[in-house]
CSV table of C-alpha atoms in Angstrom, one decimal:
chain,number,residue,atom,x,y,z
A,193,UNK,CA,90.8,-97.8,13.8
A,194,UNK,CA,89.2,-95.8,16.6
A,195,UNK,CA,85.8,-96.6,15.4
A,196,UNK,CA,86.6,-100.3,15.2
A,197,UNK,CA,87.8,-100.3,18.8
A,198,UNK,CA,84.6,-98.6,19.9
A,199,UNK,CA,82.5,-101.2,18.1
A,200,UNK,CA,84.6,-104.0,19.7
A,201,UNK,CA,84.1,-102.5,23.2
A,202,UNK,CA,80.4,-102.2,22.6
A,203,UNK,CA,80.2,-105.8,21.4
A,204,UNK,CA,82.0,-107.0,24.5
A,205,UNK,CA,79.8,-104.9,26.7
A,206,UNK,CA,76.6,-106.3,25.3
A,207,UNK,CA,77.9,-109.9,25.4
A,208,UNK,CA,78.4,-109.4,29.2
A,209,UNK,CA,75.0,-107.7,29.6
A,210,UNK,CA,73.0,-110.3,27.7
A,211,UNK,CA,74.7,-113.3,29.3
A,212,UNK,CA,73.9,-112.2,32.8
A,213,UNK,CA,71.2,-114.5,34.3
A,214,UNK,CA,69.2,-114.2,37.5
A,215,UNK,CA,67.9,-111.2,39.3
A,216,UNK,CA,70.6,-109.2,41.2
A,217,UNK,CA,70.1,-109.0,45.0
A,218,UNK,CA,69.7,-105.6,46.7
A,219,UNK,CA,70.5,-102.2,45.2
A,220,UNK,CA,73.0,-102.5,42.4
A,221,UNK,CA,73.2,-99.3,40.4
A,222,UNK,CA,74.3,-98.9,36.8
A,223,UNK,CA,75.1,-95.4,35.6
A,224,UNK,CA,74.8,-96.4,31.9
A,225,UNK,CA,78.6,-96.5,31.4
A,226,UNK,CA,81.2,-99.1,32.2
A,227,UNK,CA,83.5,-96.6,34.0
A,228,UNK,CA,82.7,-93.7,36.3
A,229,UNK,CA,85.4,-91.2,37.1
A,230,UNK,CA,87.3,-92.0,40.3
A,231,UNK,CA,87.2,-89.6,43.3
A,232,UNK,CA,89.4,-86.5,42.6
A,233,UNK,CA,89.5,-87.0,38.8
A,234,UNK,CA,88.7,-84.1,36.5
A,235,UNK,CA,85.1,-84.2,35.5
A,236,UNK,CA,82.9,-82.3,33.0
A,237,UNK,CA,79.3,-81.8,32.6
A,238,UNK,CA,77.2,-84.2,34.6
A,239,UNK,CA,79.9,-86.7,35.5
A,240,UNK,CA,80.6,-85.1,38.8
A,241,UNK,CA,77.3,-86.3,40.4
A,242,UNK,CA,78.0,-89.9,39.2
A,243,UNK,CA,81.5,-89.6,40.8
A,244,UNK,CA,79.9,-88.7,44.1
A,245,UNK,CA,77.1,-91.2,43.9
A,246,UNK,CA,79.5,-94.0,43.1
A,247,UNK,CA,81.3,-93.6,46.4
A,248,UNK,CA,78.2,-94.9,48.1
A,249,UNK,CA,76.6,-96.9,45.3
A,250,UNK,CA,79.5,-98.4,43.2
A,251,UNK,CA,78.9,-98.7,39.5
A,252,UNK,CA,77.5,-102.1,38.6
A,253,UNK,CA,77.4,-101.9,34.8
A,254,UNK,CA,76.4,-105.5,34.2
A,255,UNK,CA,74.3,-107.0,37.0
A,256,UNK,CA,72.3,-103.9,37.9
A,257,UNK,CA,69.0,-103.8,39.6
A,258,UNK,CA,68.5,-100.0,39.0
A,259,UNK,CA,69.5,-97.8,36.0
A,260,UNK,CA,70.5,-94.2,36.9
A,261,UNK,CA,70.9,-91.9,34.0
A,262,UNK,CA,72.0,-88.3,33.8
A,263,UNK,CA,70.7,-86.1,30.9
A,264,UNK,CA,74.2,-84.6,30.5
A,265,UNK,CA,75.9,-88.0,30.3
A,266,UNK,CA,73.6,-90.3,28.4
A,267,UNK,CA,75.2,-93.5,27.0
A,268,UNK,CA,75.4,-94.1,23.3
A,269,UNK,CA,73.3,-97.3,23.7
A,270,UNK,CA,70.5,-95.5,25.6
A,271,UNK,CA,67.7,-97.2,23.7
A,272,UNK,CA,69.1,-100.7,24.2
A,273,UNK,CA,69.8,-100.1,27.9
A,274,UNK,CA,66.3,-98.9,28.5
A,275,UNK,CA,65.0,-102.1,26.8
A,276,UNK,CA,67.3,-104.2,29.0
A,277,UNK,CA,66.1,-102.4,32.2
A,278,UNK,CA,62.5,-103.1,31.3
A,279,UNK,CA,63.4,-106.7,30.5
A,280,UNK,CA,65.0,-107.1,34.0
A,281,UNK,CA,62.3,-105.2,35.8
A,282,UNK,CA,65.0,-102.7,36.9
A,283,UNK,CA,63.5,-99.2,37.7
A,284,UNK,CA,65.0,-96.2,35.8
A,285,UNK,CA,65.9,-92.9,37.5
A,286,UNK,CA,66.8,-89.9,35.4
A,287,UNK,CA,68.7,-86.9,36.8
A,288,UNK,CA,67.4,-84.2,34.5
A,289,UNK,CA,69.5,-81.1,33.9
A,290,UNK,CA,69.2,-78.7,30.9
A,291,UNK,CA,67.6,-79.0,27.5
A,292,UNK,CA,68.4,-77.8,24.0
A,293,UNK,CA,66.6,-74.6,23.1
A,294,UNK,CA,66.9,-72.3,20.1
A,295,UNK,CA,69.1,-69.7,21.7
A,296,UNK,CA,72.1,-72.1,21.8
A,297,UNK,CA,71.2,-75.1,19.8
A,298,UNK,CA,69.6,-73.4,16.7
A,299,UNK,CA,68.3,-75.9,14.2
A,300,UNK,CA,69.6,-78.9,16.3
A,301,UNK,CA,67.0,-78.4,19.0
A,302,UNK,CA,65.0,-81.5,18.2
A,303,UNK,CA,68.0,-83.7,17.4
A,304,UNK,CA,69.6,-82.9,20.7
A,305,UNK,CA,66.4,-83.2,22.7
A,306,UNK,CA,65.4,-86.5,21.3
A,307,UNK,CA,67.6,-88.7,23.7
A,308,UNK,CA,66.7,-86.4,26.6
A,309,UNK,CA,63.0,-87.0,25.9
A,310,UNK,CA,63.5,-90.8,25.5
A,311,UNK,CA,65.2,-91.1,28.8
A,312,UNK,CA,62.8,-88.8,30.7
A,313,UNK,CA,59.6,-90.5,29.3
A,314,UNK,CA,61.1,-94.0,30.2
A,315,UNK,CA,61.9,-93.0,33.8
A,316,UNK,CA,60.1,-94.4,36.8
A,317,UNK,CA,61.3,-91.3,38.7
A,318,UNK,CA,62.8,-88.0,37.6
A,319,UNK,CA,65.1,-85.9,39.7
A,320,UNK,CA,65.0,-82.3,38.3
A,321,UNK,CA,68.1,-80.4,39.4
A,322,UNK,CA,66.1,-77.2,39.9
A,323,UNK,CA,62.6,-75.7,39.4
A,324,UNK,CA,64.0,-74.2,36.3
A,325,UNK,CA,65.0,-77.6,35.0
A,326,UNK,CA,61.4,-78.8,35.5
A,327,UNK,CA,59.9,-75.9,33.7
A,328,UNK,CA,62.3,-76.1,30.7
A,329,UNK,CA,61.9,-79.9,30.4
A,330,UNK,CA,58.2,-79.5,30.5
A,331,UNK,CA,58.5,-76.9,27.7
A,332,UNK,CA,60.8,-78.9,25.4
A,333,UNK,CA,60.6,-82.5,26.4
A,334,UNK,CA,57.1,-83.0,27.9
A,335,UNK,CA,55.9,-83.9,31.3
A,336,UNK,CA,57.3,-87.1,32.9
A,337,UNK,CA,55.2,-90.3,33.0
A,338,UNK,CA,56.6,-91.4,36.3
A,339,UNK,CA,57.0,-89.6,39.7
A,340,UNK,CA,59.3,-86.7,40.1
A,341,UNK,CA,60.9,-84.2,42.5
A,342,UNK,CA,63.3,-81.4,42.5
A,343,UNK,CA,66.7,-82.3,44.1
A,344,UNK,CA,69.4,-79.7,43.8
A,345,UNK,CA,73.0,-80.7,43.1
A,346,UNK,CA,75.2,-81.1,46.2
A,347,UNK,CA,78.9,-80.8,47.2
A,348,UNK,CA,81.1,-82.1,50.0
A,349,UNK,CA,81.0,-79.1,52.3
A,350,UNK,CA,83.8,-80.6,54.4
A,351,UNK,CA,86.1,-80.6,51.3
A,352,UNK,CA,84.9,-77.3,49.8
A,353,UNK,CA,85.6,-74.9,52.7
A,354,UNK,CA,86.6,-71.3,53.0
A,355,UNK,CA,90.2,-70.1,53.3
A,356,UNK,CA,91.8,-66.8,53.9
A,357,UNK,CA,90.8,-64.3,51.2
A,358,UNK,CA,93.7,-63.4,48.9
A,359,UNK,CA,95.6,-60.3,50.2
A,360,UNK,CA,96.1,-58.9,46.7
A,361,UNK,CA,93.1,-58.2,44.5
A,362,UNK,CA,90.4,-58.2,43.9
A,363,UNK,CA,90.5,-61.5,42.1
A,364,UNK,CA,87.5,-62.9,40.1
A,365,UNK,CA,87.1,-66.5,39.1
A,366,UNK,CA,85.4,-67.8,36.0
A,367,UNK,CA,85.1,-71.5,36.8
A,368,UNK,CA,84.1,-74.7,35.0
A,369,UNK,CA,84.4,-75.1,31.2
A,370,UNK,CA,83.9,-72.1,28.9
A,371,UNK,CA,82.0,-74.1,26.3
A,372,UNK,CA,80.2,-71.1,24.8
A,373,UNK,CA,82.3,-68.3,23.5
A,374,UNK,CA,80.1,-65.5,25.1
A,375,UNK,CA,80.9,-66.7,28.6
A,376,UNK,CA,84.6,-65.8,28.4
A,377,UNK,CA,83.9,-62.7,26.3
A,378,UNK,CA,81.4,-61.3,28.8
A,379,UNK,CA,83.9,-62.0,31.7
A,380,UNK,CA,86.7,-60.3,29.9
A,381,UNK,CA,84.6,-57.3,29.0
A,382,UNK,CA,83.4,-57.1,32.6
A,383,UNK,CA,87.0,-57.2,33.8
A,384,UNK,CA,87.8,-54.2,31.5
A,385,UNK,CA,85.4,-52.1,33.6
A,386,UNK,CA,87.4,-53.1,36.8
A,387,UNK,CA,90.9,-51.8,36.3
A,388,UNK,CA,92.2,-53.0,39.7
A,389,UNK,CA,90.9,-56.6,39.3
A,390,UNK,CA,92.4,-59.8,38.0
A,391,UNK,CA,90.6,-62.8,36.5
A,392,UNK,CA,91.3,-66.5,36.7
A,393,UNK,CA,89.7,-68.5,33.9
A,394,UNK,CA,89.5,-72.3,34.1
A,395,UNK,CA,88.5,-75.1,31.8
A,396,UNK,CA,88.2,-75.7,28.1
A,397,UNK,CA,87.8,-72.6,25.9
A,398,UNK,CA,85.4,-72.5,23.0
A,399,UNK,CA,87.4,-69.7,21.3
A,400,UNK,CA,90.8,-68.2,21.2
A,401,UNK,CA,90.9,-65.4,23.9
A,402,UNK,CA,94.1,-63.7,22.6
A,403,UNK,CA,92.5,-61.3,20.1
A,404,UNK,CA,90.1,-59.9,22.8
A,405,UNK,CA,92.8,-59.9,25.4
A,406,UNK,CA,94.9,-57.7,23.1
A,407,UNK,CA,92.0,-55.5,22.2
A,408,UNK,CA,91.1,-54.8,25.8
A,409,UNK,CA,94.7,-54.8,27.0
A,410,UNK,CA,94.0,-57.4,29.7
A,411,UNK,CA,96.9,-59.8,29.1
A,412,UNK,CA,98.7,-59.3,32.4
A,413,UNK,CA,95.4,-59.4,34.4
A,414,UNK,CA,94.1,-62.8,33.1
A,415,UNK,CA,95.3,-66.2,34.1
A,416,UNK,CA,94.2,-69.2,32.1
A,417,UNK,CA,94.5,-72.4,34.2
A,418,UNK,CA,92.9,-75.1,32.0
A,419,UNK,CA,90.9,-77.9,33.5
A,420,UNK,CA,91.2,-78.9,37.1
A,421,UNK,CA,90.5,-82.0,39.2
A,422,UNK,CA,88.0,-82.0,42.1
A,423,UNK,CA,90.8,-82.6,44.6
A,424,UNK,CA,92.4,-79.3,43.5
A,425,UNK,CA,89.2,-77.3,43.2
A,426,UNK,CA,89.0,-75.9,46.8
A,427,UNK,CA,92.5,-74.4,46.5
A,428,UNK,CA,91.5,-72.8,43.2
A,429,UNK,CA,88.4,-71.3,44.6
A,430,UNK,CA,90.3,-69.9,47.6
A,431,UNK,CA,92.5,-67.9,45.3
A,432,UNK,CA,89.5,-65.6,44.4
A,433,UNK,CA,87.3,-63.1,46.1
A,434,UNK,CA,84.1,-63.9,44.2
A,435,UNK,CA,82.8,-66.1,41.4
A,436,UNK,CA,81.8,-64.4,38.2
A,437,UNK,CA,79.4,-66.9,36.6
A,438,UNK,CA,78.4,-65.7,33.1
A,439,UNK,CA,76.3,-68.5,31.7
A,440,UNK,CA,72.7,-67.6,31.1
A,441,UNK,CA,69.9,-70.0,31.8
A,442,UNK,CA,72.3,-72.4,33.6
A,443,UNK,CA,70.2,-75.3,34.9
A,444,UNK,CA,72.0,-76.0,38.2
A,445,UNK,CA,75.7,-75.2,38.1
A,446,UNK,CA,77.7,-77.3,40.6
A,447,UNK,CA,80.6,-74.8,40.3
A,448,UNK,CA,78.3,-72.2,41.9
A,449,UNK,CA,77.6,-74.4,44.9
A,450,UNK,CA,81.3,-75.3,45.2
A,451,UNK,CA,82.2,-71.6,45.2
A,452,UNK,CA,79.6,-70.8,47.8
A,453,UNK,CA,80.8,-73.6,50.0
A,454,UNK,CA,84.2,-72.0,49.8
A,455,UNK,CA,82.8,-68.7,50.9
A,456,UNK,CA,82.7,-67.0,47.5
A,457,UNK,CA,79.8,-64.7,46.7
A,458,UNK,CA,78.5,-65.0,43.2
A,459,UNK,CA,77.7,-62.4,40.5
A,460,UNK,CA,75.7,-63.9,37.7
A,461,UNK,CA,73.0,-63.4,35.0
A,462,UNK,CA,69.6,-63.5,36.8
A,463,UNK,CA,68.2,-66.5,35.0
A,464,UNK,CA,68.1,-70.3,35.1
A,465,UNK,CA,68.6,-72.4,38.2
A,466,UNK,CA,71.5,-70.1,39.4
A,467,UNK,CA,68.9,-67.8,40.9
A,468,UNK,CA,67.6,-70.6,43.1
A,469,UNK,CA,71.0,-71.6,44.2
A,470,UNK,CA,72.3,-68.1,45.2
A,471,UNK,CA,69.2,-66.7,46.7
A,472,UNK,CA,69.0,-63.1,48.0
A,473,UNK,CA,72.0,-63.0,50.2
A,474,UNK,CA,74.9,-65.0,48.7
A,475,UNK,CA,75.5,-62.8,45.6
A,476,UNK,CA,73.8,-60.6,43.0
A,477,UNK,CA,71.9,-61.6,39.9
A,478,UNK,CA,72.0,-59.1,37.1
A,479,UNK,CA,68.9,-58.9,34.9
A,480,UNK,CA,69.0,-59.6,31.2
A,481,UNK,CA,66.7,-60.7,28.4
A,482,UNK,CA,65.9,-64.3,29.1
A,483,UNK,CA,63.8,-65.6,26.2
A,484,UNK,CA,64.4,-69.0,24.6
A,485,UNK,CA,65.2,-67.7,21.1
A,486,UNK,CA,68.5,-66.0,21.9
A,487,UNK,CA,71.1,-66.1,24.6
A,488,UNK,CA,71.6,-62.4,25.7
A,489,UNK,CA,73.9,-62.1,28.7
A,490,UNK,CA,73.8,-59.0,30.9
A,491,UNK,CA,75.7,-55.9,29.9
A,492,UNK,CA,79.3,-56.2,31.2
A,493,UNK,CA,79.1,-52.8,32.8
A,494,UNK,CA,76.1,-53.9,34.8
A,495,UNK,CA,78.0,-57.0,35.9
A,496,UNK,CA,81.0,-54.9,36.9
A,497,UNK,CA,78.7,-52.7,39.0
A,498,UNK,CA,77.4,-55.8,40.8
A,499,UNK,CA,81.0,-57.0,41.4
A,500,UNK,CA,81.8,-53.6,43.0
A,501,UNK,CA,78.7,-53.9,45.2
A,502,UNK,CA,79.6,-57.4,46.4
A,503,UNK,CA,83.2,-56.5,47.0
A,504,UNK,CA,82.2,-53.5,49.1
A,505,UNK,CA,80.3,-55.8,51.5
A,506,UNK,CA,82.1,-59.0,50.8
A,507,UNK,CA,82.2,-60.5,54.3
A,508,UNK,CA,78.4,-60.5,54.6
A,509,UNK,CA,78.0,-62.0,51.2
A,510,UNK,CA,80.7,-64.6,51.8
A,511,UNK,CA,79.3,-65.7,55.2
A,512,UNK,CA,75.8,-66.0,53.6
A,513,UNK,CA,77.2,-68.1,50.7
A,514,UNK,CA,78.9,-70.6,53.0
A,515,UNK,CA,75.9,-70.8,55.3
A,516,UNK,CA,73.5,-71.4,52.3
A,517,UNK,CA,75.8,-74.1,50.9
A,518,UNK,CA,76.0,-76.0,54.2
A,519,UNK,CA,72.3,-75.7,55.0
A,520,UNK,CA,70.9,-76.5,51.5
A,521,UNK,CA,73.4,-78.2,49.3
A,522,UNK,CA,75.5,-80.5,51.5
A,523,UNK,CA,76.4,-83.9,50.1
A,524,UNK,CA,75.3,-86.3,52.8
A,525,UNK,CA,71.5,-85.4,52.8
A,526,UNK,CA,71.7,-85.6,49.0
A,527,UNK,CA,73.2,-89.1,49.2
A,528,UNK,CA,70.7,-90.1,51.9
A,529,UNK,CA,67.8,-89.1,49.6
A,530,UNK,CA,69.2,-91.2,46.9
A,531,UNK,CA,69.5,-94.2,49.2
A,532,UNK,CA,65.9,-93.7,50.3
A,533,UNK,CA,64.7,-93.4,46.8
A,534,UNK,CA,66.6,-96.4,45.5
A,535,UNK,CA,65.3,-98.6,48.3
A,536,UNK,CA,61.7,-97.6,47.5
A,537,UNK,CA,62.1,-98.2,43.8
A,538,UNK,CA,63.8,-101.5,44.0
A,539,UNK,CA,61.3,-102.7,46.5
A,540,UNK,CA,58.4,-101.6,44.3
A,541,UNK,CA,56.9,-99.2,46.8
A,542,UNK,CA,54.1,-97.2,45.0
A,543,UNK,CA,54.9,-93.5,44.6
A,544,UNK,CA,52.8,-90.4,44.0
A,545,UNK,CA,53.2,-88.9,40.6
A,546,UNK,CA,54.4,-85.5,41.8
A,547,UNK,CA,56.7,-85.0,44.8
A,548,UNK,CA,58.4,-82.4,46.8
A,549,UNK,CA,61.2,-80.0,46.3
A,550,UNK,CA,64.2,-80.8,48.5
């Protein structure tokens, strides 16, 4: 029954799309889906950026003049939408995040990368979320045929603001969804080396934490909150002293920028786009093996040492984190860049193949 309903929705969607006539006026953006999460709703993966973009460029799923796709939220009917965009003469923009690689995808690398590659090669312009995203996409998907630039993810720095640090602590935060089992395991094993600390864990869990909590005797020091909405996120970040981000080779984690905007320093594996976000002053990256064949996070004891170092000089790290978020990752310049880009593409302004890092 669920499959039948999905087929009926798809049929109704394409009936609308194919019966639209005439070229839409101005900039009308489709994000490849009929519905984009409303402001404040819980989001996962790449939907957060669509949520923010749609506040300035509302979703126009039927009469669009530009198709904006995100590699972490590609529609089921990607091939057909790309065909329709070409038929309409609507430019395609792809916001490229991560790729599948052997370390986490195993034998499914090519299967998972196939739609990423299709979208990227069809794009008139590609927005890579970090320099790491560009390098990894070149490695596994190929170089883009259209123009490109690096545009880091952004957050509303007027919404994500610092608060008073918790009086009891220290409190560590593991934010986002824990969609790979090692992310929670590494955080718990790090906590075991910090006997005075507590840990808040958010989001969906890929594995049952109870056996490890019992083994490490951490039950009373760990709080599992589940998923959270964007409107509730700042209050959650303000409950912690620092963000413990354990994902290796993370392309451009928005949770890291949100934490920094709230004045949280970051301790993290020194790989992926996280290195570019945090820089030298807003936290500490812990070295670890970073090849494509295996995901090998840092040793938990090394992460715990980095936590101690940050906590010992927390104010300096916290001030640097907030300053870096405001100066480099604020939402308004990010939206302005999209407005400029959309205007150029819809008007057919010629573009250089390579572009700048923003």
